[in-house]
Coordinates of N, CA and C in Angstrom, one line a residue:
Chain X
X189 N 0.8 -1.2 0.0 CA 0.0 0.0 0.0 C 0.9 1.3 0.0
X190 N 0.2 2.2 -0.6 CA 1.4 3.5 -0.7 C 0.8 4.1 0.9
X191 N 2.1 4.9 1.0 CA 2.3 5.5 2.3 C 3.0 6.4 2.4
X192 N 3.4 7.2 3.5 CA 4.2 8.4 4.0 C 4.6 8.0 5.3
X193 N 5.9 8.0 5.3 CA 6.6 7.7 6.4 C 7.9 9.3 6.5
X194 N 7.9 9.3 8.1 CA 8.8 10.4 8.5 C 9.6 9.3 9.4
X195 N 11.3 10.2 9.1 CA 12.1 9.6 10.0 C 13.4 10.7 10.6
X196 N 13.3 10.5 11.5 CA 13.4 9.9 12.9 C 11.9 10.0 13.2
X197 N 11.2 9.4 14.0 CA 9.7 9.6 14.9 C 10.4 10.6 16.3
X198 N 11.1 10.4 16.6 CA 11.9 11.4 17.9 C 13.0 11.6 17.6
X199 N 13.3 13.5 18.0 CA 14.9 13.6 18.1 C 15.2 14.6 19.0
X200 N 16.3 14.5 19.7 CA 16.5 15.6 20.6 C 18.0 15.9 19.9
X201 N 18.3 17.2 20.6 CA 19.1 17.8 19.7 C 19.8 18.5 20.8
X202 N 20.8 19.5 20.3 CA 21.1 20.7 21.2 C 21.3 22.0 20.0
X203 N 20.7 23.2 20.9 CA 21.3 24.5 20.1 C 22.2 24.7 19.3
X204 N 21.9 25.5 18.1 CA 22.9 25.1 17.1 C 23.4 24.5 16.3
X205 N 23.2 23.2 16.5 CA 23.2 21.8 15.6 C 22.6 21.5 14.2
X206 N 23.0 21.7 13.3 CA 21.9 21.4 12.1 C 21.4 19.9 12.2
X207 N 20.2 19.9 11.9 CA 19.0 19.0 11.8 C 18.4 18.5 10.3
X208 N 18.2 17.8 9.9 CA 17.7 17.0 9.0 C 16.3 16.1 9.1
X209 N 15.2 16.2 8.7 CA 14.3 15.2 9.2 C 13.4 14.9 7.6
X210 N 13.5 13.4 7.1 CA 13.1 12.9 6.6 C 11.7 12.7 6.0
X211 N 11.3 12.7 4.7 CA 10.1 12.6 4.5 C 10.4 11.6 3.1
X212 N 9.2 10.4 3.4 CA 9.4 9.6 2.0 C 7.7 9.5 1.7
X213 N 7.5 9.6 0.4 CA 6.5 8.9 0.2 C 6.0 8.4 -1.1
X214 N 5.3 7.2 -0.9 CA 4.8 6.1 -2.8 C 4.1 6.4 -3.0
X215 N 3.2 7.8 -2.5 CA 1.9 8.2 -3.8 C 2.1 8.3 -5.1
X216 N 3.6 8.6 -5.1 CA 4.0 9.5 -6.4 C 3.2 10.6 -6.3
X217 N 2.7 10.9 -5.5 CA 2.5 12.5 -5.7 C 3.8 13.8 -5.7
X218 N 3.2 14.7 -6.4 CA 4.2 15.5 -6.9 C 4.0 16.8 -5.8
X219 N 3.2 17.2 -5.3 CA 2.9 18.0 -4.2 C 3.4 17.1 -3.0
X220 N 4.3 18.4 -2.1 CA 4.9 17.5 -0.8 C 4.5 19.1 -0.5
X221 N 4.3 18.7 1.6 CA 4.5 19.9 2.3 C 4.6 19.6 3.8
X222 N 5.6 20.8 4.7 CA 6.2 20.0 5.5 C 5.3 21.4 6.6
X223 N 4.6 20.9 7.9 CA 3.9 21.7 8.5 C 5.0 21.7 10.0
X224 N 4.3 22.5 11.2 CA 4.6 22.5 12.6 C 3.6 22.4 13.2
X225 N 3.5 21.6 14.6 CA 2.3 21.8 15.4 C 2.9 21.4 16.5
X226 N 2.6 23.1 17.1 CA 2.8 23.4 18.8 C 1.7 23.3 19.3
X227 N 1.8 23.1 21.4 CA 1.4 22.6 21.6 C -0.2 23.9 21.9
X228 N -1.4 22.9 21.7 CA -2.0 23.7 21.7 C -2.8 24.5 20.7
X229 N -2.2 24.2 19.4 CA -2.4 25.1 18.1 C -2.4 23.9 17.0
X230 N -2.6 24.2 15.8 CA -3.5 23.5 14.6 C -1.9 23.7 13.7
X231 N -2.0 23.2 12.7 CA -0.5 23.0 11.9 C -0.2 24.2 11.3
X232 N 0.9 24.6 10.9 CA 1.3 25.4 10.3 C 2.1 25.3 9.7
X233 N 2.0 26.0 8.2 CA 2.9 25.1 6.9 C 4.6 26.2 7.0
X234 N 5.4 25.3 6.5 CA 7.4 25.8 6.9 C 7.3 25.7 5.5
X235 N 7.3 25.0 4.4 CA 7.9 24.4 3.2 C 7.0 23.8 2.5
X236 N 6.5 24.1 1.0 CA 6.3 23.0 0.5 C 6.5 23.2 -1.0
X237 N 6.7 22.2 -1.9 CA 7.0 21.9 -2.7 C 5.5 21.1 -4.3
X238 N 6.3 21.8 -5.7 CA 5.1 21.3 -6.7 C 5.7 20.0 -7.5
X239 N 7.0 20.4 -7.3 CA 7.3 18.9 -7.6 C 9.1 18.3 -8.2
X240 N 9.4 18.0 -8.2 CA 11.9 17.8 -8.6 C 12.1 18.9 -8.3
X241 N 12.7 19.6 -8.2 CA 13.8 21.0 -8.0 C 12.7 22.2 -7.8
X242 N 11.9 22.0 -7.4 CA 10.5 22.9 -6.5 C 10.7 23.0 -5.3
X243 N 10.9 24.4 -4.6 CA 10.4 24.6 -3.6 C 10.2 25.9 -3.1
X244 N 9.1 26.5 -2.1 CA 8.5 27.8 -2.0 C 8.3 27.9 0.0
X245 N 8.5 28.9 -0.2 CA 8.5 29.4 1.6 C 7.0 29.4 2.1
X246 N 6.8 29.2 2.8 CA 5.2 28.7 3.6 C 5.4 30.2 4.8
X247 N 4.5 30.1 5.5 CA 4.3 31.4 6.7 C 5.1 31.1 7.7
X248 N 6.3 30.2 8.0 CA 7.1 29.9 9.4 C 8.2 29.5 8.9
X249 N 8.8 30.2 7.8 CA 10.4 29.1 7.1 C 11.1 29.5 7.4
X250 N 11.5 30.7 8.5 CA 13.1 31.1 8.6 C 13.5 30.3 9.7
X251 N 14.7 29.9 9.5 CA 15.5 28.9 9.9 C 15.4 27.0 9.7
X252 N 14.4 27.3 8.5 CA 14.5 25.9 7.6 C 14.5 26.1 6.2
X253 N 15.1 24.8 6.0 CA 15.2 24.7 4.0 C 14.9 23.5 4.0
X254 N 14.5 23.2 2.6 CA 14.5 21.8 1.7 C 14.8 21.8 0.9
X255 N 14.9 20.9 0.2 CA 15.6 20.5 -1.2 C 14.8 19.0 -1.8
X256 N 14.0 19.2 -3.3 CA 13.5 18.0 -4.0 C 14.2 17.7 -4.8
X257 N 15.1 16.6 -4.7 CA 15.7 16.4 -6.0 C 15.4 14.9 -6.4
X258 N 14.1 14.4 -6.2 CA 13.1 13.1 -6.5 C 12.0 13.5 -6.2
X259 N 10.8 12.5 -6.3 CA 9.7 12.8 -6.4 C 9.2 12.6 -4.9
X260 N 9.6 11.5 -4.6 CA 9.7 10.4 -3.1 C 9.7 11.4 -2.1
X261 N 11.1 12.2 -2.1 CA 11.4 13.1 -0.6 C 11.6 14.2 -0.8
X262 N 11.3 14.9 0.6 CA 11.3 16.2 0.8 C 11.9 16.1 2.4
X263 N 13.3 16.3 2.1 CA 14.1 16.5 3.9 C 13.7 17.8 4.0
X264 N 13.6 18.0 5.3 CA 13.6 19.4 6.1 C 14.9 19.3 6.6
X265 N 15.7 20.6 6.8 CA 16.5 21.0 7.5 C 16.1 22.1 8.3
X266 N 17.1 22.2 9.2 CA 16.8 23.3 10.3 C 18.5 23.8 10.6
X267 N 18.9 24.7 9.6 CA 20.1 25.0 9.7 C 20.9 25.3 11.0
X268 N 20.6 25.4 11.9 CA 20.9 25.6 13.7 C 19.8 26.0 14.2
X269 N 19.8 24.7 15.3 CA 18.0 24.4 15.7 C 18.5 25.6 16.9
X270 N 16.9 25.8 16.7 CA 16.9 26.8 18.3 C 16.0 26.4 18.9
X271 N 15.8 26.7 20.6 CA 15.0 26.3 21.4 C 13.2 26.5 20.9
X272 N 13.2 27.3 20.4 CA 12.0 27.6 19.6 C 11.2 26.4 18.1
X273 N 12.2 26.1 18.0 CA 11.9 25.4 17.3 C 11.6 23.5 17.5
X274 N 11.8 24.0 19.2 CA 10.9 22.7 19.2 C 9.6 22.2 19.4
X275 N 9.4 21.0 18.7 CA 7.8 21.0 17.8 C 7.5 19.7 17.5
X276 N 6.5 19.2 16.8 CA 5.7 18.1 16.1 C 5.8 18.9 14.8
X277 N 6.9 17.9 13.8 CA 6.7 18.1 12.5 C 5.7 17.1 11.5
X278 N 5.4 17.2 10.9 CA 4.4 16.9 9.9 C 4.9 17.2 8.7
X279 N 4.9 15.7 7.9 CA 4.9 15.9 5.9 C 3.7 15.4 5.3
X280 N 3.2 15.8 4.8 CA 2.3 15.8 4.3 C 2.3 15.5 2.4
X281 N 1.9 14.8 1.4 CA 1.1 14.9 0.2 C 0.3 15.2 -0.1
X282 N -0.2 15.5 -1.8 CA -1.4 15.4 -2.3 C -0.7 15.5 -4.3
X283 N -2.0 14.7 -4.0 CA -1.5 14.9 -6.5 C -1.3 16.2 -7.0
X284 N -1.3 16.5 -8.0 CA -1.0 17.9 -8.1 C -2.4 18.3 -9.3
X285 N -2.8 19.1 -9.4 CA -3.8 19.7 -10.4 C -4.1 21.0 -10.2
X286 N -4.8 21.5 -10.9 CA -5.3 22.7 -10.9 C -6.6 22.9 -9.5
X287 N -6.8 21.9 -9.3 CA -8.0 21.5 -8.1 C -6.9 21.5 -6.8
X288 N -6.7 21.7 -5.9 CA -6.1 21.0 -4.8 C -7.0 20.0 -4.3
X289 N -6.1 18.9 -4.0 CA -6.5 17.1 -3.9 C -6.2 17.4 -2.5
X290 N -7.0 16.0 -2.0 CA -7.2 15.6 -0.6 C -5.3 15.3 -0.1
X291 N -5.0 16.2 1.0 CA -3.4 16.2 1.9 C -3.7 14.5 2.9
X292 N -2.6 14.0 2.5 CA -2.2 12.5 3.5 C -0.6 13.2 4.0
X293 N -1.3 12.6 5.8 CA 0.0 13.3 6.3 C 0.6 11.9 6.7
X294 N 2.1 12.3 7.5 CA 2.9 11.1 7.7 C 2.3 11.4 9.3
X295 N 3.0 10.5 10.2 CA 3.0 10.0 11.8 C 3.6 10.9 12.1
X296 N 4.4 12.1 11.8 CA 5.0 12.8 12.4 C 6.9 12.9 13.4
X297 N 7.6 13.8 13.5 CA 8.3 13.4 14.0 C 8.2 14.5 15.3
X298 N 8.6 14.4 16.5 CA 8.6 15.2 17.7 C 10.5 15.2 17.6
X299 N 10.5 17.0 17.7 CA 11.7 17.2 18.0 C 12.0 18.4 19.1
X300 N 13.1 17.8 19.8 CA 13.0 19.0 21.0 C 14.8 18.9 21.0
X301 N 14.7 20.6 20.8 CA 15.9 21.4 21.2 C 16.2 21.5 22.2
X302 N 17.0 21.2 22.9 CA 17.8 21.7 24.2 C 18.9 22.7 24.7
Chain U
X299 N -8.3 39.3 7.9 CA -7.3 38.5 7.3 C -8.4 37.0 7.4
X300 N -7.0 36.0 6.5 CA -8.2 34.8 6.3 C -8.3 34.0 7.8
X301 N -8.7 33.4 7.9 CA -9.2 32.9 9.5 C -9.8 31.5 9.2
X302 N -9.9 30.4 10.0 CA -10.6 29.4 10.0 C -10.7 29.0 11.9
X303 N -12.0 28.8 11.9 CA -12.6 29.0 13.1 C -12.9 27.5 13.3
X304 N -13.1 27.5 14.9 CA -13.7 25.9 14.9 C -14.3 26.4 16.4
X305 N -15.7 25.4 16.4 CA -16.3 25.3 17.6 C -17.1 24.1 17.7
X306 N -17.0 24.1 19.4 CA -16.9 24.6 20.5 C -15.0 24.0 20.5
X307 N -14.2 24.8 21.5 CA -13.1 24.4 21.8 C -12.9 23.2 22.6
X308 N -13.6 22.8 23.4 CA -13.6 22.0 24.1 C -15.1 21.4 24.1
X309 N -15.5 19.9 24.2 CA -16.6 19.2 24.5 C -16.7 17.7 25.0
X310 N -17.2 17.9 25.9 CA -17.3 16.2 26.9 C -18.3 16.0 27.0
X311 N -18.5 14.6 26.5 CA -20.1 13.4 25.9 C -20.0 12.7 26.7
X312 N -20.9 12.1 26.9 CA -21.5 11.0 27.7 C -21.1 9.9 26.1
X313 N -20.6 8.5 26.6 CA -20.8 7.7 25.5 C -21.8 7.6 24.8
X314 N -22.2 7.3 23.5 CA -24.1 7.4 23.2 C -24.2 8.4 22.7
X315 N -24.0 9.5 23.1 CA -24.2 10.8 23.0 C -23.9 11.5 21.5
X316 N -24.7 12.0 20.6 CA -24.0 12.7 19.7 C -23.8 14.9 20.0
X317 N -23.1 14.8 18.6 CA -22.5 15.9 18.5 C -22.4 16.4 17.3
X318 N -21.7 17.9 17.2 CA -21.8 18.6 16.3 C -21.0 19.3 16.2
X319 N -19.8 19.7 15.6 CA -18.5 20.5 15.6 C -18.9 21.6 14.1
X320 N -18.6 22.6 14.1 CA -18.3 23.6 13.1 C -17.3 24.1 13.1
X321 N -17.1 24.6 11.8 CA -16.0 25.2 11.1 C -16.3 26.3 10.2
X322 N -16.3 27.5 10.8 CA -16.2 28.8 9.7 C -14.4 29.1 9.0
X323 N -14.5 29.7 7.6 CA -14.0 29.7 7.3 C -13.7 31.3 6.5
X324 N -13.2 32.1 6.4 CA -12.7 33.6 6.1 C -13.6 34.0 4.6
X325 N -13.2 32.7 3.9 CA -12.8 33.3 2.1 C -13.0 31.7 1.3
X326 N -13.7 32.0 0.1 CA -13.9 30.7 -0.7 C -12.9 29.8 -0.4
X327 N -13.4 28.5 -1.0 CA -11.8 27.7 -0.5 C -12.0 26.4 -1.4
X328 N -11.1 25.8 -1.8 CA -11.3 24.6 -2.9 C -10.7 23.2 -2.5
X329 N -10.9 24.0 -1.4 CA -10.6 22.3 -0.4 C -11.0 22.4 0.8
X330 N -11.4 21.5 1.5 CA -11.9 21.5 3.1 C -11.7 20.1 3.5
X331 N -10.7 19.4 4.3 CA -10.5 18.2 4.9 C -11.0 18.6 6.9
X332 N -11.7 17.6 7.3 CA -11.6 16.9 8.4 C -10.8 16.2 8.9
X333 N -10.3 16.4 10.0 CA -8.9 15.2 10.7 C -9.5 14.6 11.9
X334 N -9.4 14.0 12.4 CA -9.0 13.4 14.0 C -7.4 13.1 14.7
X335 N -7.2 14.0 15.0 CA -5.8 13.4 15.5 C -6.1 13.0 17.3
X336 N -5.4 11.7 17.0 CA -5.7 10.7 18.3 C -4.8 10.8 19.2
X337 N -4.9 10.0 20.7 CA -4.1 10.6 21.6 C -2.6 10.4 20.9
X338 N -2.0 9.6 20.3 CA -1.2 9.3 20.0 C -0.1 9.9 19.0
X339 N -1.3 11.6 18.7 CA -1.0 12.7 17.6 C -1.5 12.1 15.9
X340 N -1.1 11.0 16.1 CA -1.9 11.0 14.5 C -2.9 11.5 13.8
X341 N -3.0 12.0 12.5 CA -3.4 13.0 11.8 C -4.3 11.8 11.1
X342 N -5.5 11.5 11.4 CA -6.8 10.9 11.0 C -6.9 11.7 9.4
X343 N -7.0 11.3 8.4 CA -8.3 11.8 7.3 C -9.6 11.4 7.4
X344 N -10.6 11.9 8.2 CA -11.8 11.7 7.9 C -12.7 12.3 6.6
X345 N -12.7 13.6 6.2 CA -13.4 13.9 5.1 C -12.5 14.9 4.2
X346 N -13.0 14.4 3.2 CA -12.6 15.7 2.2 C -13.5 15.9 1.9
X347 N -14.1 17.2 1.6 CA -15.3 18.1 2.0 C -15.3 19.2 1.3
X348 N -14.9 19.5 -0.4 CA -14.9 21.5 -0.1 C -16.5 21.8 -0.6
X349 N -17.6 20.9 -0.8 CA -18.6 20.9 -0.6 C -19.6 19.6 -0.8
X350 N -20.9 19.9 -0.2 CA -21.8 18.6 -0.2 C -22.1 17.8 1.5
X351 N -22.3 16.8 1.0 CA -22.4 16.0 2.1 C -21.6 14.6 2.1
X352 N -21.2 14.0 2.9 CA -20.8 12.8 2.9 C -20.7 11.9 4.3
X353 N -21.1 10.7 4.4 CA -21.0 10.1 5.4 C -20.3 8.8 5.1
X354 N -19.8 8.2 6.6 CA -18.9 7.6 6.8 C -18.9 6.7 8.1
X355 N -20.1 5.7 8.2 CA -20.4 5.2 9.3 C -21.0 5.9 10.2
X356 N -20.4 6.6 11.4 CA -21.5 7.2 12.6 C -20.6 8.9 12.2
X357 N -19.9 9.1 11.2 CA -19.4 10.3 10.8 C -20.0 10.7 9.8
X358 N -20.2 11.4 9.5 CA -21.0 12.7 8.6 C -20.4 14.4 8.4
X359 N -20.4 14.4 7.2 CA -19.5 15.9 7.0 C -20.5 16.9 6.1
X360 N -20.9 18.0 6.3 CA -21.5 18.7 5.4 C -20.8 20.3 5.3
X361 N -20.9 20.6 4.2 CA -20.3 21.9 3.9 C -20.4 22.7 3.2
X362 N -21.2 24.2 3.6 CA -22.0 24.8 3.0 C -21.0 26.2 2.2
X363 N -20.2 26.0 0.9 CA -19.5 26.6 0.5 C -19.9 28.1 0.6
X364 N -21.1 28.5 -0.2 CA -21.1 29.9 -0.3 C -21.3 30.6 0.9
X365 N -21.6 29.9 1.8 CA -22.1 30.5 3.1 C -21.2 30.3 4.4
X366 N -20.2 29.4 3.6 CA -18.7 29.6 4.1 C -18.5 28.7 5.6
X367 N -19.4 27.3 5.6 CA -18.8 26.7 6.8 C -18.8 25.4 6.5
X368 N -18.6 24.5 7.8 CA -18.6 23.0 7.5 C -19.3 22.6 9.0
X369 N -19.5 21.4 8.7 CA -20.2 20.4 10.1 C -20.1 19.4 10.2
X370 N -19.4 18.7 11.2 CA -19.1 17.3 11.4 C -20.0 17.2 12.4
X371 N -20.4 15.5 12.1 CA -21.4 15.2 13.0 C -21.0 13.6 13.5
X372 N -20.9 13.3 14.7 CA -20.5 12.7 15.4 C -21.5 11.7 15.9
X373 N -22.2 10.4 16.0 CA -23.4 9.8 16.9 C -22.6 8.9 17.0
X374 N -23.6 8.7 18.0 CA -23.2 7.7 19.1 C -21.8 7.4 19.6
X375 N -21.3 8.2 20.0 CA -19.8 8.7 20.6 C -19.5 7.3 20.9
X376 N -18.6 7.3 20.8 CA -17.7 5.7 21.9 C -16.3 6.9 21.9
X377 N -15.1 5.6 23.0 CA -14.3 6.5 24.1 C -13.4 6.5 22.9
X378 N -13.2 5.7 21.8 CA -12.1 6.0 20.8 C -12.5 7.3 20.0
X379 N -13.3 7.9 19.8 CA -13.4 9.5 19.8 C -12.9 10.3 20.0
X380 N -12.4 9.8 21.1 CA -11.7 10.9 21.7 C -10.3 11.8 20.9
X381 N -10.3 13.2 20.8 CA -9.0 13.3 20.3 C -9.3 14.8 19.7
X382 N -8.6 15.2 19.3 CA -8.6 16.7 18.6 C -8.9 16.8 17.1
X383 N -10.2 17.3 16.8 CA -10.9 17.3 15.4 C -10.1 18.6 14.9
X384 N -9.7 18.5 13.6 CA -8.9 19.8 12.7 C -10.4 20.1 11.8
X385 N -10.4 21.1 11.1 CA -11.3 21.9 10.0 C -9.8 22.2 9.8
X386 N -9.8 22.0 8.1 CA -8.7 22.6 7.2 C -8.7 23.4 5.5
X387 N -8.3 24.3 5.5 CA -9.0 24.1 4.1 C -7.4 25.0 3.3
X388 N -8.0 24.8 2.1 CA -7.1 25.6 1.1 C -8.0 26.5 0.9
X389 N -7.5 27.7 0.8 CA -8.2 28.7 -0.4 C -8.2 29.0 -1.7
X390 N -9.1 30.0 -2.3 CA -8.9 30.0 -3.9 C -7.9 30.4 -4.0
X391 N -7.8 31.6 -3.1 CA -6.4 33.1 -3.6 C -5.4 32.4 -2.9
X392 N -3.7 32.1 -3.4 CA -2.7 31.5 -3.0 C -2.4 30.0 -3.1
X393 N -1.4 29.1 -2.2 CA -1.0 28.2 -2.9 C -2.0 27.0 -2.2
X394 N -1.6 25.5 -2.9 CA -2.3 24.7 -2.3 C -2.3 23.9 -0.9
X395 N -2.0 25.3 -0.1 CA -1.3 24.3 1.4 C -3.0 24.4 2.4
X396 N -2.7 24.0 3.0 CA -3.7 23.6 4.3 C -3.7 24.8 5.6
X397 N -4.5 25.8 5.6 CA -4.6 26.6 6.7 C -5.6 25.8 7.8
X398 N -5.4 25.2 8.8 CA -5.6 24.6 10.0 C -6.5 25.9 11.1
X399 N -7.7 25.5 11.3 CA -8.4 25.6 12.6 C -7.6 25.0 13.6
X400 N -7.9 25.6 14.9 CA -7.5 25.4 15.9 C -7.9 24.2 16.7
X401 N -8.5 23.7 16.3 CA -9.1 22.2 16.4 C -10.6 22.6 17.7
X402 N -11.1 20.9 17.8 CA -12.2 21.1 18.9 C -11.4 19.8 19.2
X403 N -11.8 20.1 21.1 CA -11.0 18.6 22.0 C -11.9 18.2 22.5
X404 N -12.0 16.7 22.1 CA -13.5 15.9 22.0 C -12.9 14.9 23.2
X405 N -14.0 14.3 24.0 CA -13.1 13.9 25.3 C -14.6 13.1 25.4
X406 N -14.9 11.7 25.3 CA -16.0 10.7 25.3 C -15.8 9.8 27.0
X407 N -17.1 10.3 27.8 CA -16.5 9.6 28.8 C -17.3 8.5 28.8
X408 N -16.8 7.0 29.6 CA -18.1 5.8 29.4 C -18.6 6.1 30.0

């Protein structure tokens, strides 16, 4: 069955440290997007992407990037994590059209800065 | 500015019990999904919704585009219910990401 998996599921870190967190997925969908959710509050999009060497800034991107260079993944980075930025990330799909299609998210990864 | 609303923020059922969650929304929109995220955070897809009706066992989604809301309907509660409902939608104007309500915390007691 196609799916979306994120990896690591947990990470702890320290200040400073650049971060990487995984996103794979077999829809073959061409739309990827990578959200936040603090505690208390509803998601909020960092990054997302239309499809290979695509990508556009969402309402919360400073101090993340990505890079598509397949269809499959969209890593997030966090160029030097800061205490702020610890969170429940979320990748998310959907097909791509002129319609926007139904978003399948992954399990998420919980990461905390120290 | 665009906004997506959800109510009530909080609600506690008697098992049995049904319910009714809404979702206002700012500005047209060409998508509207439903979530459940469980205690365990998982991001449920219950409906995709940017209008009509649809049901789904004891779930039910309706969404009244021009008039700019949605309504999940909930019967006969049981304790796996429990968990934080999202209202999400895209809009017409901008890209195709997901602006998130603040969810409703649905808490089923036996």
């Amino acid at each position: 069955d196609a799916e979306i998996t994120q990896s690591p599921r947990h990470k702890i870190t320290e200040t400073g440290r650049q971060v990487t967190l995984a996103c794979h997925q077999t829809w073959n969908h061409n739309n990827m997007f990578w959200y936040r959710q603090d505690l208390g509050h509803g998601l909020r999009l960092i990054h997302y992407s239309y499809g290979v060497h695509d990508t556009n800034k969402g309402e919360v991107s400073d101090g993340y990037s990505v890079s598509r260079s397949n269809t499959e993944d969209l890593p997030l980075t966090l160029e030097s994590a800061a205490s702020s930025q610890t969170s429940v990330y979320f990748c998310a799909s959907s097909e791509s059209a002129g319609v926007p299609y139904e978003q399948y998210f992954g399990p998420g990864t919980r990461l905390t800065v120290t | 500015g665009i906004q997506v609303e959800q109510s009530p923020p909080d609600l506690i059922l008697q098992e049995g019990a049904n319910s009714t969650l809404r979702c206002n929304f700012s500005d047209s929109v060409n998508n509207l999904q439903w979530f459940h995220q469980n205690p365990w955070g998982q991001l449920i897809n219950l409906f995709y919704i940017p209008s009509g009706t649809k049901q789904n066992g004891r779930l039910s989604a309706t969404t009244v585009a021009t008039e700019r809301y949605s309504l999940l309907y909930i019967s006969s509660s049981q304790t796996t219910d429990s968990g934080v409902y999202f209202c999400a939608v895209v809009f017409q104007t901008g890209a195709n990401n997901l602006f998130f309500g603040t969810g409703t915390r649905l808490t089923v007691i036996p």
